[in-house]
PDB file of C-alpha atoms in Angstrom:
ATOM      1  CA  UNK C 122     150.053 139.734  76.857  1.00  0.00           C
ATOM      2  CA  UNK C 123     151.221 142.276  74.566  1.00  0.00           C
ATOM      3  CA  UNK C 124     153.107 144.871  76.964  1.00  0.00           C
ATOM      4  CA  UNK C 125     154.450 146.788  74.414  1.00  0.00           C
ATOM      5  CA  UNK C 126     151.311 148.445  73.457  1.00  0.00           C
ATOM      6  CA  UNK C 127     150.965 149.718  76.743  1.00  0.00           C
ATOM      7  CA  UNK C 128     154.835 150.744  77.429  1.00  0.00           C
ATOM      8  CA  UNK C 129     156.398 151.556  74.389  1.00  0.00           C
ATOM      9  CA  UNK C 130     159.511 153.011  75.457  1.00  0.00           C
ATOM     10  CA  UNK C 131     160.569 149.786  77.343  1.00  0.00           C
ATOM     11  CA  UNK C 132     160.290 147.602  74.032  1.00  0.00           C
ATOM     12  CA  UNK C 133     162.376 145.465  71.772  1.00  0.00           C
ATOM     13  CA  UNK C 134     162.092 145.061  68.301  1.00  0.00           C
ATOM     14  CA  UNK C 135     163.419 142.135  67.257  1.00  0.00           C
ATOM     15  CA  UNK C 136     163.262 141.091  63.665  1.00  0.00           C
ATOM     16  CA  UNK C 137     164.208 137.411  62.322  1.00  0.00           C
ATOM     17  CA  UNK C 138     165.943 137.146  59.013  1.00  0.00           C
ATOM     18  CA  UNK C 139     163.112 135.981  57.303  1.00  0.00           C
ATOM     19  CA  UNK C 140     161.010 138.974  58.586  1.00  0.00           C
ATOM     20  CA  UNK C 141     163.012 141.216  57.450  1.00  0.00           C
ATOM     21  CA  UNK C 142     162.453 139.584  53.827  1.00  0.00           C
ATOM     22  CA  UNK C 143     158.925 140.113  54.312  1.00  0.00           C
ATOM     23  CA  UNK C 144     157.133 143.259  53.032  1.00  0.00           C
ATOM     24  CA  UNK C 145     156.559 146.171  55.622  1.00  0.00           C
ATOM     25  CA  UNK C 146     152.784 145.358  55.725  1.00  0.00           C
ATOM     26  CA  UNK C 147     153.106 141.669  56.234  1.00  0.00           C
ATOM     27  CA  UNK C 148     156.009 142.139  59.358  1.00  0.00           C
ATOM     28  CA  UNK C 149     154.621 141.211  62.590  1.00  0.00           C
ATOM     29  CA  UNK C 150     157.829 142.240  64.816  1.00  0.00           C
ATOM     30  CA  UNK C 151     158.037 139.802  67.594  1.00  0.00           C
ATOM     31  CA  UNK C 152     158.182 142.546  70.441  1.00  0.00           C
ATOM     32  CA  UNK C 153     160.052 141.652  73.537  1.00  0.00           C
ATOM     33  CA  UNK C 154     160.105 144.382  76.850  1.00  0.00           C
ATOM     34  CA  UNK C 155     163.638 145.242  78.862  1.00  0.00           C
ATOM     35  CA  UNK C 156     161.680 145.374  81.973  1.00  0.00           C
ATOM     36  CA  UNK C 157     158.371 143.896  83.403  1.00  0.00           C
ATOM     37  CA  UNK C 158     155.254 145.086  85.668  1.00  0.00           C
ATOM     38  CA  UNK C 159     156.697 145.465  88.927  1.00  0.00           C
ATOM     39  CA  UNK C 160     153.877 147.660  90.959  1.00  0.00           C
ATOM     40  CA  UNK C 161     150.144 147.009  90.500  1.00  0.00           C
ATOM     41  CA  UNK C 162     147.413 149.155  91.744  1.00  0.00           C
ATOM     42  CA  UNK C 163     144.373 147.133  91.563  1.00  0.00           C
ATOM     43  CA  UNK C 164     141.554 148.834  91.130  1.00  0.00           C
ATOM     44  CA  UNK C 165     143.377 152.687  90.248  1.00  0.00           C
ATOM     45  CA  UNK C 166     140.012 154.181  89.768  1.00  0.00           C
ATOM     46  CA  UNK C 167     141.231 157.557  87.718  1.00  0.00           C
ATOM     47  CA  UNK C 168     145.117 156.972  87.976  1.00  0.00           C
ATOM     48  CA  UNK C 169     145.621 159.826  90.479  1.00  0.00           C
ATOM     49  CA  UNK C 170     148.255 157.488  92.308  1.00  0.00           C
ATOM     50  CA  UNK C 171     149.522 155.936  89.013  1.00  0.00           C
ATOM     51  CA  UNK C 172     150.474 159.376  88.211  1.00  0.00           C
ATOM     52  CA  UNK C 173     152.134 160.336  91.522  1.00  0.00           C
ATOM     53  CA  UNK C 174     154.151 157.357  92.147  1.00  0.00           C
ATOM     54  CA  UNK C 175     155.417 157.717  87.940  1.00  0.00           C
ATOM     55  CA  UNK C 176     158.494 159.752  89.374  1.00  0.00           C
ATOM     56  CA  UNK C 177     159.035 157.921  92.814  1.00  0.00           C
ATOM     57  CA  UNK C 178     159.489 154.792  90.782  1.00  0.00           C
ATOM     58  CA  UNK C 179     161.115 155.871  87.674  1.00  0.00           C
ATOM     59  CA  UNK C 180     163.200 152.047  87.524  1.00  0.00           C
ATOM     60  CA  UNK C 181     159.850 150.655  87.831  1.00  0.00           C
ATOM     61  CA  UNK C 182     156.974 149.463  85.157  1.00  0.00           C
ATOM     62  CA  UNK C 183     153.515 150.263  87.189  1.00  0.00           C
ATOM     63  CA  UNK C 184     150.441 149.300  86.025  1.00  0.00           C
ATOM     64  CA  UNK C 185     146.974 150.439  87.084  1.00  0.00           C
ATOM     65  CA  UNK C 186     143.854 147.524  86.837  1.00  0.00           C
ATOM     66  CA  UNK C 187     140.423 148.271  86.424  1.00  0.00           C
ATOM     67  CA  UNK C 188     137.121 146.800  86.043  1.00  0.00           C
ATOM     68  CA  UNK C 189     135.122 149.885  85.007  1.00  0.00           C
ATOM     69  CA  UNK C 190     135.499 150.634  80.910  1.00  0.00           C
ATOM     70  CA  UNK C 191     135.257 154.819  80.986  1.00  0.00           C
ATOM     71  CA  UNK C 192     137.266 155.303  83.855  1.00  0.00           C
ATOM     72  CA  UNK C 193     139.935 152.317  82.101  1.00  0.00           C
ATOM     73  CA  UNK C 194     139.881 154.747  78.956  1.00  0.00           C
ATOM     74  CA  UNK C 195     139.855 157.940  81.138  1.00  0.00           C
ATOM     75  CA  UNK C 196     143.062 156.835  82.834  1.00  0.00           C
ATOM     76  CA  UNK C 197     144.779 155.538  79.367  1.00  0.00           C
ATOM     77  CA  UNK C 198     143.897 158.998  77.662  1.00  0.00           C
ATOM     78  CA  UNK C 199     145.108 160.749  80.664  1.00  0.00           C
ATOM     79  CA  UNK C 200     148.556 159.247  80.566  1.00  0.00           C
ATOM     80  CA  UNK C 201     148.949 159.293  76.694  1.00  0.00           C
ATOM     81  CA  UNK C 202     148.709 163.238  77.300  1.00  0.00           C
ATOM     82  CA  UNK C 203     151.551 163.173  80.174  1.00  0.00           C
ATOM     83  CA  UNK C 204     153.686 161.670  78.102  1.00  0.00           C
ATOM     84  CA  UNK C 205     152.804 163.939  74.852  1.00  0.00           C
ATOM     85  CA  UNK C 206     153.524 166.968  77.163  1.00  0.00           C
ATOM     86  CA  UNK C 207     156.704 165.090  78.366  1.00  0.00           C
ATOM     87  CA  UNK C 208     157.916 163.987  75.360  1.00  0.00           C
ATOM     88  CA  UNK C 209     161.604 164.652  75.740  1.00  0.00           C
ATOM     89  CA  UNK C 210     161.999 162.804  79.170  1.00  0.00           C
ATOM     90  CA  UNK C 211     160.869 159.474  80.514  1.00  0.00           C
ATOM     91  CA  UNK C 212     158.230 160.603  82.915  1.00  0.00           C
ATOM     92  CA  UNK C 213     155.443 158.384  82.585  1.00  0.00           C
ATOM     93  CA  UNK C 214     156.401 156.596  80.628  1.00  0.00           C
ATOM     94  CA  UNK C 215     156.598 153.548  82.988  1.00  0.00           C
ATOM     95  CA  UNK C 216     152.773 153.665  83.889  1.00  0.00           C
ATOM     96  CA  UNK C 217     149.731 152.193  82.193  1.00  0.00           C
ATOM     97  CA  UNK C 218     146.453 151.065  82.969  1.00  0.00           C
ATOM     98  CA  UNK C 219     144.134 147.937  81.109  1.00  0.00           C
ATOM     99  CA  UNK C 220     141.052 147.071  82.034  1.00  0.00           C
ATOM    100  CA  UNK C 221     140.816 144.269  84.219  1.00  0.00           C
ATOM    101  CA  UNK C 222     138.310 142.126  86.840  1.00  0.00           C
ATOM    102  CA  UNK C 223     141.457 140.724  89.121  1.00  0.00           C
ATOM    103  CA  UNK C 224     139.306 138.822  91.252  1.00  0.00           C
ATOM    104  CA  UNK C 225     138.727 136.723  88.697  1.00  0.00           C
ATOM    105  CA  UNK C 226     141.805 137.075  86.420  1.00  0.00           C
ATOM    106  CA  UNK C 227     144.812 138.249  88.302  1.00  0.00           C
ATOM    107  CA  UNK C 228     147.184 135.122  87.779  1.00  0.00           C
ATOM    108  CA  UNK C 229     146.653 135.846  83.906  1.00  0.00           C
ATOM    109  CA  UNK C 230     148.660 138.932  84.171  1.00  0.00           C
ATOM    110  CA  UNK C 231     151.670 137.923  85.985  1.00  0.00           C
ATOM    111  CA  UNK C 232     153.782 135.115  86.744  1.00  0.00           C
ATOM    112  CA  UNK C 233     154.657 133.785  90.120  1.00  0.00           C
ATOM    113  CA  UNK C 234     156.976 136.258  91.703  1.00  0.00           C
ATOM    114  CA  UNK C 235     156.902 139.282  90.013  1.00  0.00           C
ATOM    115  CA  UNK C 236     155.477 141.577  91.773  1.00  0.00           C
ATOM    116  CA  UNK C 237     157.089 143.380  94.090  1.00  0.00           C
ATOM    117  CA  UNK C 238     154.356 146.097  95.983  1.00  0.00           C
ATOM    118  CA  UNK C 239     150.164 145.796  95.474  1.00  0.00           C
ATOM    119  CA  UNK C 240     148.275 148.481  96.221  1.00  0.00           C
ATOM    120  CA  UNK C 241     144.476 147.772  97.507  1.00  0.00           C
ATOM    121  CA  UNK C 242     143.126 151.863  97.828  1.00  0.00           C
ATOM    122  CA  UNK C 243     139.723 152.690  98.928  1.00  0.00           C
ATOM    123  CA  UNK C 244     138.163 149.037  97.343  1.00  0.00           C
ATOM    124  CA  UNK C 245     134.458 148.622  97.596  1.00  0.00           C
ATOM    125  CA  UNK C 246     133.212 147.947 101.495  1.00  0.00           C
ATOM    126  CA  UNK C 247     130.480 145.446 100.494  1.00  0.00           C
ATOM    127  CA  UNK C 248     128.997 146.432 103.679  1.00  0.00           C
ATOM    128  CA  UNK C 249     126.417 143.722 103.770  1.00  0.00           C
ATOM    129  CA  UNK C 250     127.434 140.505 105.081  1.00  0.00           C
ATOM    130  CA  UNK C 251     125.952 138.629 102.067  1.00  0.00           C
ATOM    131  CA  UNK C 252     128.188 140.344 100.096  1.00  0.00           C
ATOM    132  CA  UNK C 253     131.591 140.084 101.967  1.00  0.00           C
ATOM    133  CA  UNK C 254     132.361 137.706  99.403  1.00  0.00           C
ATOM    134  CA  UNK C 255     132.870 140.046  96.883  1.00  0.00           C
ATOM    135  CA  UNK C 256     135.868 141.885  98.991  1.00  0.00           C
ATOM    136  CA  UNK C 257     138.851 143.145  97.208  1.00  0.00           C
ATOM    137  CA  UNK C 258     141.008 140.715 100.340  1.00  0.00           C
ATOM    138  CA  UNK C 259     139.837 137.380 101.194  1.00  0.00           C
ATOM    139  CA  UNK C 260     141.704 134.149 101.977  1.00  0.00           C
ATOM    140  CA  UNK C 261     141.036 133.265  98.223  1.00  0.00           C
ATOM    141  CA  UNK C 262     142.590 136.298  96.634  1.00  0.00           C
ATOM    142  CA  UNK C 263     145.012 136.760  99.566  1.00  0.00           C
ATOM    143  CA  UNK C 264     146.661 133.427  98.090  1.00  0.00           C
ATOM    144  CA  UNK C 265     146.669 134.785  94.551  1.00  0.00           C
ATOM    145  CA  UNK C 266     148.273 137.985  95.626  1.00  0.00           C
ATOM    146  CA  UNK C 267     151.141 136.152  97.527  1.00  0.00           C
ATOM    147  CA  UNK C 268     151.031 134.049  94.155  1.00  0.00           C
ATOM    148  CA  UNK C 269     152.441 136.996  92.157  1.00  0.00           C
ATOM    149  CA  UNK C 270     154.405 138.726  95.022  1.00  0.00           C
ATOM    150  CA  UNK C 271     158.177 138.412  95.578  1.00  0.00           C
ATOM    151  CA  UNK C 272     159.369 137.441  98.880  1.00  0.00           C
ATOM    152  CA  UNK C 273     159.642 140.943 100.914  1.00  0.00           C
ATOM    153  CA  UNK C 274     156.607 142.439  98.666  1.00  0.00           C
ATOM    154  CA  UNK C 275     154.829 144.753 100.030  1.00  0.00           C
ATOM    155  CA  UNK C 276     150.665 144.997 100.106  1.00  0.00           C
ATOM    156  CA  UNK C 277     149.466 148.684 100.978  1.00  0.00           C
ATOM    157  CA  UNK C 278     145.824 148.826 101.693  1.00  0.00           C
ATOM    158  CA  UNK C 279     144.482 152.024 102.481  1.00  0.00           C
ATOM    159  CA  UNK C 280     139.948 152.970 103.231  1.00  0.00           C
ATOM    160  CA  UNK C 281     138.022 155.574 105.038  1.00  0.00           C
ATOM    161  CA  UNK C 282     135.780 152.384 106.341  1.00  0.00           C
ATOM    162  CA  UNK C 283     136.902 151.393 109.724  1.00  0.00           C
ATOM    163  CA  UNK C 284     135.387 147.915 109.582  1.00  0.00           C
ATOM    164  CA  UNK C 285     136.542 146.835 106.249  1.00  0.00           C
ATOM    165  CA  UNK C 286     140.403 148.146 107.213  1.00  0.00           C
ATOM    166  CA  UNK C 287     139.793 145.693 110.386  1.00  0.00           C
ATOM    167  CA  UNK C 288     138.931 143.139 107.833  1.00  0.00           C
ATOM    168  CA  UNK C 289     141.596 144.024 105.652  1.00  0.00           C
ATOM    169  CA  UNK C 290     143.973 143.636 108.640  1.00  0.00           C
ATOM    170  CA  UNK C 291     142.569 140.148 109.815  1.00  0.00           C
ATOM    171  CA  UNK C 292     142.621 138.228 106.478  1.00  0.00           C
ATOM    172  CA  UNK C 293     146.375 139.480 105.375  1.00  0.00           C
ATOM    173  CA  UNK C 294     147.640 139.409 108.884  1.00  0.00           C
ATOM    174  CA  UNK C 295     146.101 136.205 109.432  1.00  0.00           C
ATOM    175  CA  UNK C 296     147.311 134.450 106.307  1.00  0.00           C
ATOM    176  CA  UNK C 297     150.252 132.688 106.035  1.00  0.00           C
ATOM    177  CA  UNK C 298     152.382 134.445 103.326  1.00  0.00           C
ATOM    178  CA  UNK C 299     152.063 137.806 104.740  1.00  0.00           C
ATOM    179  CA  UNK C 300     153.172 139.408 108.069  1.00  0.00           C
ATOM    180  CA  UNK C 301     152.194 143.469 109.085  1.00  0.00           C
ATOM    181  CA  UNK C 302     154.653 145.890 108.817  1.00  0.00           C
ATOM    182  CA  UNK C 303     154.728 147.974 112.053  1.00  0.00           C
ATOM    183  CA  UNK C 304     153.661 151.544 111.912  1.00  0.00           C
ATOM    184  CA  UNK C 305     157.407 152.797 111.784  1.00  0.00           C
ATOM    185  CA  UNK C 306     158.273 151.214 108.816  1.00  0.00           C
ATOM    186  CA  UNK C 307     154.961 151.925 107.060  1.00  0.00           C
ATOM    187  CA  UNK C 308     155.551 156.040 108.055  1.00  0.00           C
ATOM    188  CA  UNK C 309     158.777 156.163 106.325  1.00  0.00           C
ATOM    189  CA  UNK C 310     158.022 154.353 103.272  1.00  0.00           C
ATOM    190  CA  UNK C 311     157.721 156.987 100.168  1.00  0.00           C
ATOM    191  CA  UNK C 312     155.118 154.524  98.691  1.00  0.00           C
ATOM    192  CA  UNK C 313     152.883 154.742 101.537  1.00  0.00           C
ATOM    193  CA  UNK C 314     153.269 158.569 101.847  1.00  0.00           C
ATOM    194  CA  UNK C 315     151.989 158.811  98.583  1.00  0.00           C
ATOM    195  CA  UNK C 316     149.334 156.610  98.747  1.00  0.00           C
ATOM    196  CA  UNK C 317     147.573 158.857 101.668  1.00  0.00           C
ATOM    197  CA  UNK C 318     147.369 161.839  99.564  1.00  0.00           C
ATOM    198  CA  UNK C 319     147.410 161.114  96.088  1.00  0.00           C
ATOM    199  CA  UNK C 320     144.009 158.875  95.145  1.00  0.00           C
ATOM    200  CA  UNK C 321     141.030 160.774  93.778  1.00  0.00           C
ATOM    201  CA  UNK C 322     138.965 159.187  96.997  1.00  0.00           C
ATOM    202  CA  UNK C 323     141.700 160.035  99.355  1.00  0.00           C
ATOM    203  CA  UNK C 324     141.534 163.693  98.731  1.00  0.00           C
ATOM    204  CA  UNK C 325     137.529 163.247  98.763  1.00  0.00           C
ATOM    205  CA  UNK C 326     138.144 162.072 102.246  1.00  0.00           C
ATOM    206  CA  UNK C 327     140.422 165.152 103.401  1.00  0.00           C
ATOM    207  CA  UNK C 328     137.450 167.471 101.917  1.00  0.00           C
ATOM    208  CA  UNK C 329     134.994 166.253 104.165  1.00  0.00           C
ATOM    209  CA  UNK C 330     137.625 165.470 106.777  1.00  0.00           C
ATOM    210  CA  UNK C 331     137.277 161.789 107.071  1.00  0.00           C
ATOM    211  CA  UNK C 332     139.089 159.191 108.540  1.00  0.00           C
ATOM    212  CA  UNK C 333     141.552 157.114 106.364  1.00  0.00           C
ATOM    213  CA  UNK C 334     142.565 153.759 107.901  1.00  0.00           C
ATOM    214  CA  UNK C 335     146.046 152.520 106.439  1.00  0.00           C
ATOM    215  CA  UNK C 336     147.568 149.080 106.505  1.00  0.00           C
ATOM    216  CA  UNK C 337     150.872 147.880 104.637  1.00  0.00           C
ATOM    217  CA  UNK C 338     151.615 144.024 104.811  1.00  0.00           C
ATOM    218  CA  UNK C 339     155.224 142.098 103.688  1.00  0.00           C
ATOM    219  CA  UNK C 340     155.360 139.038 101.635  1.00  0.00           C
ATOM    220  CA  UNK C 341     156.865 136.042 104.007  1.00  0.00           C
ATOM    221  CA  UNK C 342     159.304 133.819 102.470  1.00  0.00           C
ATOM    222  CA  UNK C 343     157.989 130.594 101.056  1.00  0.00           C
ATOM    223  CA  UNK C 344     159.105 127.472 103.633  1.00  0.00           C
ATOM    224  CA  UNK C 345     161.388 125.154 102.086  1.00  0.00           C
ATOM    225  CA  UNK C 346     160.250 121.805 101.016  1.00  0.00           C
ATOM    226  CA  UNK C 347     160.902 118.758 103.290  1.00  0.00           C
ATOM    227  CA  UNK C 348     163.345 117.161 101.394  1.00  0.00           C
TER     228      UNK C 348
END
């Protein structure tokens, strides 16, 4: 995965001897990054929380995943004209957004460990039980996502649908990597704060005065191998 393209200010040009002998046209610099994705928001719809959460994480590389390929370029256009109207700073310059189906493809992105916070916002309800399957948390993807989350990583899942948040709750809670983070901790996290105001379909919600139903889970520690 060439991360470069997507955060340019984070990368490294490196050049070997004999590339450097090499006409300009024919150099393919071998592009290395100082820091990697850290924060995914899976499924970011238009990037409203990519954007907010740019300046609460500045040490951090975000990147927003989505399936849909006008709202992907929507999002990517939208942050290439932050950072044009920032260009003297490094404000968003540590977001980015590629189009992606992670519920098919989300150990291709990252390694095991890397991620340290998830965000699940307002995913599809599936509200017919033929189609529960096809639910944004599941035992299946539960296990990928505590594949490519650091021990004390946080999940935030956040939905206006009551029965999908209890569904939500049950799978994470109920698997074995993650625990729930009580509603103390969850109030005082910046993250989280963010998260209830910020998304396109959270501020859809507050219009009509809805409901929103918000869950944050911790990555468990791995048990030890019997030796």
């Amino acid at each position: 995965m060439d991360w470069a393209t997507y955060y340019p200010a984070y990368a490294e040009v490196k050049q070997t001897s004999h590339e450097q002998d090499l006409p300009a046209s024919q150099t393919p610099p071998a592009q290395r990054m100082r820091k990697e994705v850290t924060v995914a928001d899976i499924g970011c719809g238009f990037g409203g929380l990519l954007v907010a959460l740019a300046s609460k994480l500045p040490d951090e590389l975000l990147l927003g995943l989505e399936i849909r390929t006008q709202v992907t370029e929507y999002v990517q256009d939208r942050i290439k004209a932050l950072r044009n109207q920032n260009p003297d700073t490094p404000l968003y310059q540590n977001i980015a957004c590629l189009r992606a189906n992670t519920m098919k493809f989300l150990p291709n992105f990252f390694h095991k460990g890397q991620l340290s916070k998830i965000f699940l916002c307002f995913p599809d309800p599936h509200f017919k039980a033929r189609k529960h399957k096809a639910r944004i948390v599941s035992s299946t993807l539960n296990s990928e996502y505590a594949f490519v989350m650091k021990p004390g990583g946080w999940i935030y899942t956040i939905t206006d649908v009551e029965d999908l948040h209890n569904w939500m709750v049950e799978h994470l809670a109920g698997h074995q990597s993650f625990e729930r983070i009580d509603e103390e901790e969850q109030e005082n996290d910046v993250c989280a704060s963010v998260m209830k105001v910020e998304t396109e379909e959270g501020k859809k919600v507050e219009r009509n005065k809805g409901n929103k139903f918000i869950a944050c889970f911790r990555r468990i520690e791995d048990p030890p191998w019997p030796e």
